[in-house]
XYZ file of C-alpha atoms in Angstrom:
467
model
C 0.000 0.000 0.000
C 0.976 3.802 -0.064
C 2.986 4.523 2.874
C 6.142 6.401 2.456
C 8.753 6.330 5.659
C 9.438 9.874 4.832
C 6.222 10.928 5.560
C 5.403 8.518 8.472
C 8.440 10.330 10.395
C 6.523 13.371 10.237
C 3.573 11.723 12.635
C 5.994 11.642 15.084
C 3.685 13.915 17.933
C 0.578 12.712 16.571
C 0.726 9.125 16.440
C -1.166 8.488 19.671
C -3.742 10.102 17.567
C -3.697 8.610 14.656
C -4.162 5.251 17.223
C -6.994 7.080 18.671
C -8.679 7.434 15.133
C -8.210 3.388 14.744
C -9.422 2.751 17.675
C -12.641 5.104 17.064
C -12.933 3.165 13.826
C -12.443 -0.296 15.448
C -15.182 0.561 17.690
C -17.655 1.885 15.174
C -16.832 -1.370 13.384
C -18.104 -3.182 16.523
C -20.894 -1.586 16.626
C -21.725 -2.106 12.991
C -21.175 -5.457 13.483
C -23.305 -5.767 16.679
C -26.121 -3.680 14.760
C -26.322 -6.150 11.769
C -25.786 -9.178 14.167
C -28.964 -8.017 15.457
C -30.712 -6.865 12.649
C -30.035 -10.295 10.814
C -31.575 -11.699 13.932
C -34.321 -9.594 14.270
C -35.423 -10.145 10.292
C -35.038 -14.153 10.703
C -37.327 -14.068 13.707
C -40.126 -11.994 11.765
C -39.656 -14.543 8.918
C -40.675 -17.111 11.624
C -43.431 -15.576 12.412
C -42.373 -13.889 15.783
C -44.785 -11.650 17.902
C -44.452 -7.909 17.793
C -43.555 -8.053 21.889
C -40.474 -10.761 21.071
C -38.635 -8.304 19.035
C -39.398 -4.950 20.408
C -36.559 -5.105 23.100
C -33.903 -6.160 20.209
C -35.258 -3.579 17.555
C -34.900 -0.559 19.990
C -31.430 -1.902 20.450
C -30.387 -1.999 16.903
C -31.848 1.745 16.855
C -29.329 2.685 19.508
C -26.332 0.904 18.132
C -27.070 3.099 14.401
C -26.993 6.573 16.937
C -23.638 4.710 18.829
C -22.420 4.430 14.872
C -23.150 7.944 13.740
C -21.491 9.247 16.752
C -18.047 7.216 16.543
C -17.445 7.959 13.216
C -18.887 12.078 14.041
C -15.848 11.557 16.438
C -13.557 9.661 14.239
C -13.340 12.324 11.299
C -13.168 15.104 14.291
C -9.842 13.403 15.615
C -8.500 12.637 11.894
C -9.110 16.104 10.517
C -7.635 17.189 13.638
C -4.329 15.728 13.097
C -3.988 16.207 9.844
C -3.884 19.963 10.441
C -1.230 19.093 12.868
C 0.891 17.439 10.914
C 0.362 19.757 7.981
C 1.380 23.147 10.437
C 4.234 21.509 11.877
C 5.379 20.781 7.410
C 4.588 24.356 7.075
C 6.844 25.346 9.942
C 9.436 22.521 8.955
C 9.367 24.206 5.365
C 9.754 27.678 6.274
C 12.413 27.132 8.487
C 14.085 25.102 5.906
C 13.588 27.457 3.088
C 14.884 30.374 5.239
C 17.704 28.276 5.768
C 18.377 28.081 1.971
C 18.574 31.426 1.325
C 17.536 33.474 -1.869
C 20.803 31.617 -3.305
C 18.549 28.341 -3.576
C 15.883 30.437 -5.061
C 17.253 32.111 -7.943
C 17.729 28.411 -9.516
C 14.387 27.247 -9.053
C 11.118 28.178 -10.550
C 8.823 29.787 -8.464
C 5.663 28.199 -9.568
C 7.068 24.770 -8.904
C 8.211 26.003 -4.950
C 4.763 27.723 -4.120
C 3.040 24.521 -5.589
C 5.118 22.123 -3.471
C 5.217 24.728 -0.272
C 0.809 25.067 -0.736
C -0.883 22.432 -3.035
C 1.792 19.643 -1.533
C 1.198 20.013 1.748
C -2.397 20.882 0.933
C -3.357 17.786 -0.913
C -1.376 15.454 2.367
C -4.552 16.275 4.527
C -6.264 13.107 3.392
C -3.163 11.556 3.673
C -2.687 11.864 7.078
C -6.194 12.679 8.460
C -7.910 9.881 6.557
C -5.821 7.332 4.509
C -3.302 5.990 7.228
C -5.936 5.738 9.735
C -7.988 3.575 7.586
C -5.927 1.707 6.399
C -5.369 -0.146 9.545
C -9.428 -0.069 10.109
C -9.647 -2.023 6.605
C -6.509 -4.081 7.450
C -8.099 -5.308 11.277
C -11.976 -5.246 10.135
C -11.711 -8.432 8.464
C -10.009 -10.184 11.124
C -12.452 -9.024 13.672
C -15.848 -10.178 11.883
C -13.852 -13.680 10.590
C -13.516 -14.330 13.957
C -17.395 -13.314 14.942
C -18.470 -15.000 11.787
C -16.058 -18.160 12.581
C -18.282 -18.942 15.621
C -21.134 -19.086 13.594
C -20.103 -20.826 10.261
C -16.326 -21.172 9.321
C -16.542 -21.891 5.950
C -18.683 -19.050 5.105
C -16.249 -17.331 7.386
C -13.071 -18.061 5.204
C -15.259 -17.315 2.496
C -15.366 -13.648 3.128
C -12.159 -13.436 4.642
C -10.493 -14.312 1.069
C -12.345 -11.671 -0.651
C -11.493 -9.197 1.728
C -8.051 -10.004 1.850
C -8.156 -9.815 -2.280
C -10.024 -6.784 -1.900
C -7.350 -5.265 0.340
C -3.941 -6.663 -1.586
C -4.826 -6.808 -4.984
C -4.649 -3.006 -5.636
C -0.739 -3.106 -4.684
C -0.231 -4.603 -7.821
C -1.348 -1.446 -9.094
C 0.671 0.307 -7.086
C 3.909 0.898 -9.211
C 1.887 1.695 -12.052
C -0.175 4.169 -10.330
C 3.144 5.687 -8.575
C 4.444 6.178 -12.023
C 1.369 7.615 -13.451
C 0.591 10.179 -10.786
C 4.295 11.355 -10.368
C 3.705 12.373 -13.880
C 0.456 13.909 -13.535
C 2.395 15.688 -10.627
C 5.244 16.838 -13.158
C 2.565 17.805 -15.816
C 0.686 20.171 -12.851
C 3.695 21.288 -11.695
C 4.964 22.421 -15.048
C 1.627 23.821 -15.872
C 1.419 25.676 -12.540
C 4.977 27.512 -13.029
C 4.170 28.562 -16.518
C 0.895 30.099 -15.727
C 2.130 31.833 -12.852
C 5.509 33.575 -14.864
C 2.786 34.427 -17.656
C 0.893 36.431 -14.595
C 4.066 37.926 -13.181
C 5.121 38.799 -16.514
C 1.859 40.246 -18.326
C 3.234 43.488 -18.959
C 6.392 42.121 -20.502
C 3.655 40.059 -22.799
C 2.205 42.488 -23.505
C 4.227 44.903 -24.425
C 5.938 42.564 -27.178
C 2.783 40.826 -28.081
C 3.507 37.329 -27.120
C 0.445 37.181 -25.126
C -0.653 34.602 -28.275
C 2.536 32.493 -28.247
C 1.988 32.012 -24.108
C -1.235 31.265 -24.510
C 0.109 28.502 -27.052
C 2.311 27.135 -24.516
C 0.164 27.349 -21.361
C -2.562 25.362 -23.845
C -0.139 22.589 -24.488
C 0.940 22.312 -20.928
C -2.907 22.041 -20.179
C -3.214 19.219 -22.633
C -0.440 17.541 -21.371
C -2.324 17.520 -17.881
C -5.399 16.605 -19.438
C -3.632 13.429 -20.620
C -1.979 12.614 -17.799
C -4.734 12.483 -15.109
C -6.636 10.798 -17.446
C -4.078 8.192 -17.235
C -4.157 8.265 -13.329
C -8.071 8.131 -13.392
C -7.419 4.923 -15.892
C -5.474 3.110 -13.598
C -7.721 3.936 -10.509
C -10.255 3.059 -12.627
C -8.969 -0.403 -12.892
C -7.835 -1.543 -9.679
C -11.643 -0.152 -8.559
C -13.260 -2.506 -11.324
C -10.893 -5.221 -9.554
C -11.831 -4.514 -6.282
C -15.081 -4.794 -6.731
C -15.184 -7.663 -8.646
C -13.855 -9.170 -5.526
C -16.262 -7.640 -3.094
C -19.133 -8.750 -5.335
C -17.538 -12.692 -6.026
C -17.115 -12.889 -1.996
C -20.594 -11.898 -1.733
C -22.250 -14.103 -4.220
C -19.740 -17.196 -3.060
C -21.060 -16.590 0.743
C -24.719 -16.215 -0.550
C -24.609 -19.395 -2.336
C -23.130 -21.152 -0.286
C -25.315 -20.025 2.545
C -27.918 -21.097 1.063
C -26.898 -24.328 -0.027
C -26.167 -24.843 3.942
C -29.506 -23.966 4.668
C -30.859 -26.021 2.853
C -28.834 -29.225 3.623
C -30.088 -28.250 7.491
C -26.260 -27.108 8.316
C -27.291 -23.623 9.207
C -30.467 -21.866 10.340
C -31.849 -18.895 8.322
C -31.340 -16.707 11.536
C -27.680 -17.731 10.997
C -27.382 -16.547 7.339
C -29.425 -13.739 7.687
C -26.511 -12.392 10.676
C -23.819 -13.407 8.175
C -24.963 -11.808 4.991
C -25.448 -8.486 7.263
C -22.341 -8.912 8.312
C -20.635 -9.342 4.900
C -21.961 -5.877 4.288
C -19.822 -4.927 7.084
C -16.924 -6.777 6.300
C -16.693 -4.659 2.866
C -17.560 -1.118 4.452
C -14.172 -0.428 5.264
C -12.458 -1.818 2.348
C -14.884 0.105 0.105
C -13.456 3.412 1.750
C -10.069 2.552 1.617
C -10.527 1.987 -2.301
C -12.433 5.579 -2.053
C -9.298 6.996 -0.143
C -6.384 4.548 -2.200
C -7.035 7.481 -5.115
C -6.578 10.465 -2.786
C -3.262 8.652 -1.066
C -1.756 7.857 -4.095
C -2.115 11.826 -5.200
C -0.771 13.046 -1.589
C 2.229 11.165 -2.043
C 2.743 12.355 -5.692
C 2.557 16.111 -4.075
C 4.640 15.149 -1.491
C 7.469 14.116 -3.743
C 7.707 17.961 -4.477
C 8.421 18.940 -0.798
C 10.201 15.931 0.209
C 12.678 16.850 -2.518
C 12.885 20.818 -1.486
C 13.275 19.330 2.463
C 15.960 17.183 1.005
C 17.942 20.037 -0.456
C 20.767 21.137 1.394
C 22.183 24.636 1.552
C 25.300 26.222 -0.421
C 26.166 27.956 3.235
C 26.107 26.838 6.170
C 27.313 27.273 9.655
C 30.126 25.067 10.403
C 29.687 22.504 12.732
C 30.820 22.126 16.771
C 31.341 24.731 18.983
C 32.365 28.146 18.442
C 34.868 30.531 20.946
C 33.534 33.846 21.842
C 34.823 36.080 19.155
C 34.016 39.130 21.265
C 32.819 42.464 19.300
C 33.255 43.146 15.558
C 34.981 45.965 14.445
C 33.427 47.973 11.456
C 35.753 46.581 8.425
C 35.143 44.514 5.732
C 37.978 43.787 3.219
C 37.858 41.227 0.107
C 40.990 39.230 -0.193
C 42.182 37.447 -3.674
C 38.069 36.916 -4.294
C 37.144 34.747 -6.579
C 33.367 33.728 -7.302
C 31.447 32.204 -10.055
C 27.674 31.468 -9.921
C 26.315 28.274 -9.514
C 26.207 27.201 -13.459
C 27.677 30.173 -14.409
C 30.667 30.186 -17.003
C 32.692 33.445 -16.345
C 33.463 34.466 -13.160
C 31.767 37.197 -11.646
C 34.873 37.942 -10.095
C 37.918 37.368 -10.080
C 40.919 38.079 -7.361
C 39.135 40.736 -6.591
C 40.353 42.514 -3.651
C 39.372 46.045 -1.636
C 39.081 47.467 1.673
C 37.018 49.952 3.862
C 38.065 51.144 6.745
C 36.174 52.097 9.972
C 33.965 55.681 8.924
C 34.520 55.132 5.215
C 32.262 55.131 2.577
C 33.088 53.433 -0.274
C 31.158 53.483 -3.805
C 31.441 50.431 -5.926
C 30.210 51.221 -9.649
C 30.102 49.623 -12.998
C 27.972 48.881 -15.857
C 25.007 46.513 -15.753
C 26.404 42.442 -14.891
C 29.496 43.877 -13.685
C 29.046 42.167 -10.311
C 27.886 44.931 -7.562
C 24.892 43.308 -5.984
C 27.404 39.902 -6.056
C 29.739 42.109 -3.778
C 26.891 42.682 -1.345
C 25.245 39.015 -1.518
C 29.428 38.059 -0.363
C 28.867 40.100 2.220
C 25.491 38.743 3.322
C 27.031 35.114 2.751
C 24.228 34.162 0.479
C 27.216 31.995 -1.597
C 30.789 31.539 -0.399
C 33.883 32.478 -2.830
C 35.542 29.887 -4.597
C 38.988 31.629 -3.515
C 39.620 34.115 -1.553
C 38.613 35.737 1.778
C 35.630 37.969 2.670
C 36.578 39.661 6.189
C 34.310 41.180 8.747
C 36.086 42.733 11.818
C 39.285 41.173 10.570
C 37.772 37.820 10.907
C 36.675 35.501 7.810
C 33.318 35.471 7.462
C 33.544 31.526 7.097
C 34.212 31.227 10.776
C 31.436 33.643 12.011
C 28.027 32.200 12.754
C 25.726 33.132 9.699
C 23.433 35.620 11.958
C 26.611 37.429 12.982
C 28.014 39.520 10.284
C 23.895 40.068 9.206
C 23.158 41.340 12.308
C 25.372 44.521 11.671
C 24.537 44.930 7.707
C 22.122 46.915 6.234
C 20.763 47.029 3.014
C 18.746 49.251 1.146
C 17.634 47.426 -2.245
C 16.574 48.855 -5.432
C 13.524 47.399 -5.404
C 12.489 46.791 -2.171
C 9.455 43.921 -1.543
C 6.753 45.326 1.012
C 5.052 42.814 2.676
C 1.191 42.392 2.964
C 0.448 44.720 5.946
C 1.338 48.154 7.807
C 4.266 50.342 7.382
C 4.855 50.193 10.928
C 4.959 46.305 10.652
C 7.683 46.369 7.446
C 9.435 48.546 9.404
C 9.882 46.616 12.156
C 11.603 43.884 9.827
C 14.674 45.230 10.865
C 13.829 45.771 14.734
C 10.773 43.743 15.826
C 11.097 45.160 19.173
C 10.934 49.169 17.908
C 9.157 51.416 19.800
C 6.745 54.316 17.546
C 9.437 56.950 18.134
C 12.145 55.079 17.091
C 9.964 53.991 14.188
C 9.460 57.348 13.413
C 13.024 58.255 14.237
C 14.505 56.298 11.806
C 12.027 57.132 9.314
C 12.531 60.754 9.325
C 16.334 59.960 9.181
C 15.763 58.165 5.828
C 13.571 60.969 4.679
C 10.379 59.182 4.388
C 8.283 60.562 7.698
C 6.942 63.487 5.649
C 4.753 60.919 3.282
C 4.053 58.005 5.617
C 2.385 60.574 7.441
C 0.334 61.646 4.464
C -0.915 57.927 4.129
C -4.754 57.767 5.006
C -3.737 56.096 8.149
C 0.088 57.012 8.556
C 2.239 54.687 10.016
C -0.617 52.052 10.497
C -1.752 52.293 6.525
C -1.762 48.768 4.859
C 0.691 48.979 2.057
């Protein structure tokens, strides 16, 4: 079946409630199966002929069992949903942190469609996954055991009977299963694909416009539509087929039991009470199985979107922190010198630089010009560490920035961008970006030192306008 170890490590917190869910399932299973005991009962009595006063008593029970149902599995999808939105907030908080950890490095060699589609619909689409797949899978796994054994008591043969056909029902769609892992990883690749081109055509409308290749995207984003078109209809083909097979199985066990029910009853081996219990209870036997096949679809999908963020998870960063402990270096001082520097991009053929060397002094300021590509902002991303130099030294403080935790030599930068991103809410909040403990006036001081109090304050609501 679909479980991925990668995934299941990410339960770890919530597996007590993924039990909990089983056992909520296990126990709306017994009382399902106590329900149609009864019920099969209850029918083969009026058959014989039975009073209304012999079966009252039995009848209000079965009535009470079907509220004791609804109620278990009211409860069960409460606890599964539940911990699916667990799981899926502690992969959102994994993933940040992770991508943070990258750095904008990682990010200028990946496609942002395919990231936000891994980061959102991938984690989005694991909510069955976790909430309702892995939980009933064990419920479809133990459900035949527990009514063989109810059903053994009354009539073994019938018994291993329906236990074959559930077992079929429950194994034969892994033989589906690399096929459908194939298919679906493509159908993921085909979304993805599809995803990241329609979101560069929105981020770049004016540019399509402007040139009037609005047609020619179109073109494209039609073919990548096709290509998904084809593609789930290959995963729906697939599902289709280990459904058919399924329940070809559920519907052989059924007849098989029925007939040879019968035949027992007949031959005076079993009472028609007896079958009556056991054909309710082949109903039951198949409930669970027939949501699992339901859910099989979904679980296949959530792992196909997972593949996306397990692979982003499994990236590792350019820069990192070295490892074991690290003496106090005591204070910086306020120097930064490039030594012999030489850096190429990641795929790049020229370097960007190359022994490049310059320093600046303590109260120095120091203008670093040059045509378009001629590698300014690469002196400042150095700085920042977003890559490391293939030769050469970067120093802060006298110190190479190699042997300086990563939040150290960031701590004391600033950078003003050409284009800098606002994020969704109020200036007051982007400002405090740089100081999330800043008071109002030294918001407001440090705005009117950077010459921007004057039109903040013209906002409609000043420093607390959404921007």
């Amino acid at each position: 079946m679909y479980i991925d170890r990668r995934l299941w490590a990410f339960t770890a917190g919530v597996r007590v409630r993924i039990a909990w869910t089983v056992l909520l399932g296990m126990l709306a299973v017994s009382a399902g199966i106590a329900r149609l005991a009864l019920l099969g009962w209850l029918l083969g009595r009026v058959l014989s002929g039975a009073p209304l006063a012999a079966v009252v008593m039995v009848a209000t029970a079965v009535a009470l069992l079907i509220g004791l149902r609804g109620a278990l599995d009211y409860a069960r999808t409460l606890v599964a949903h539940q911990t699916a939105a667990r799981v899926q907030a502690r992969l959102r908080q994994t993933i940040h942190a992770h991508v943070t950890e990258l750095g904008p490095a990682h990010f200028t060699a990946a496609r942002t469609g395919d990231v936000i589609l891994s980061m959102v619909e991938g984690i989005q689409q694991l909510e069955v996954y976790f909430g309702q797949y892995l939980p009933q899978l064990f419920v479809a796994a133990l459900t035949p055991v527990v009514i063989f054994a109810f059903v053994a008591f009354l009539d073994l043969p019938i018994a291993l009977v329906l236990l074959v056909a559930a077992l079929v029902t429950l194994i034969a769609p892994a033989l589906w299963h690399r096929r459908d892992s194939v298919k679906s990883l493509a159908r993921q690749a085909a979304f993805g694909a599809f995803g990241a081109e329609f979101l560069d055509a929105l981020q770049g409308l004016a540019t399509l416009k402007a040139f009037g290749q609005s047609a020619a995207r179109a073109a494209l984003l039609a073919a990548k539509s096709r290509e998904l078109f084809q593609t789930t209809m290959g995963v729906l083909a697939t599902n289709t087929l280990a459904r058919g097979i399924t329940d070809t199985a559920i519907a052989l066990g059924a007849a098989v039991g029925l007939g040879w029910g019968v035949h027992r009853v007949q031959s005076g081996a079993m009472t028609l009470e007896t079958l009556l219990v056991i054909l309710m209870l082949g109903v039951e036997v198949f409930r669970p199985l027939r949501e699992l096949r339901v859910l099989l679809h979904q679980g296949m999908l959530g792992l196909s979107a997972a593949q996306g963020v397990l692979a982003l998870l499994a990236t590792r960063p350019g820069v990192r922190d070295a490892a074991g402990p690290r003496a106090d270096l005591g204070p910086l001082s306020p120097t930064v010198a490039f030594e012999d520097v030489t850096f190429r991009y990641p795929g790049g053929g020229r370097p960007a630089h190359e022994r490049l060397s310059f320093a600046v002094r303590a109260g120095e300021r120091v203008a670093i010009v040059g045509p378009s590509g001629s590698g300014k902002s690469t002196v400042a991303r150095l700085l920042l560490r977003f890559y490391d130099p293939q030769d050469g030294r970067v120093l802060v403080g006298g110190r190479d920035i190699r042997e300086l935790p990563l939040a150290r030599p960031r701590a004391h930068i600033a950078v003003v961008h050409q284009d800098t991103y606002l994020f969704h809410g109020t200036v007051a909040e982007n400002l405090r970006m740089g100081k999330p403990d800043a008071t109002p006036l030294e918001l407001e001081s440090a705005a009117r030192t950077a010459h921007a109090h004057e039109f903040i304050t013209r906002l409609p609501q000043g420093y607390d306008s959404v921007v």
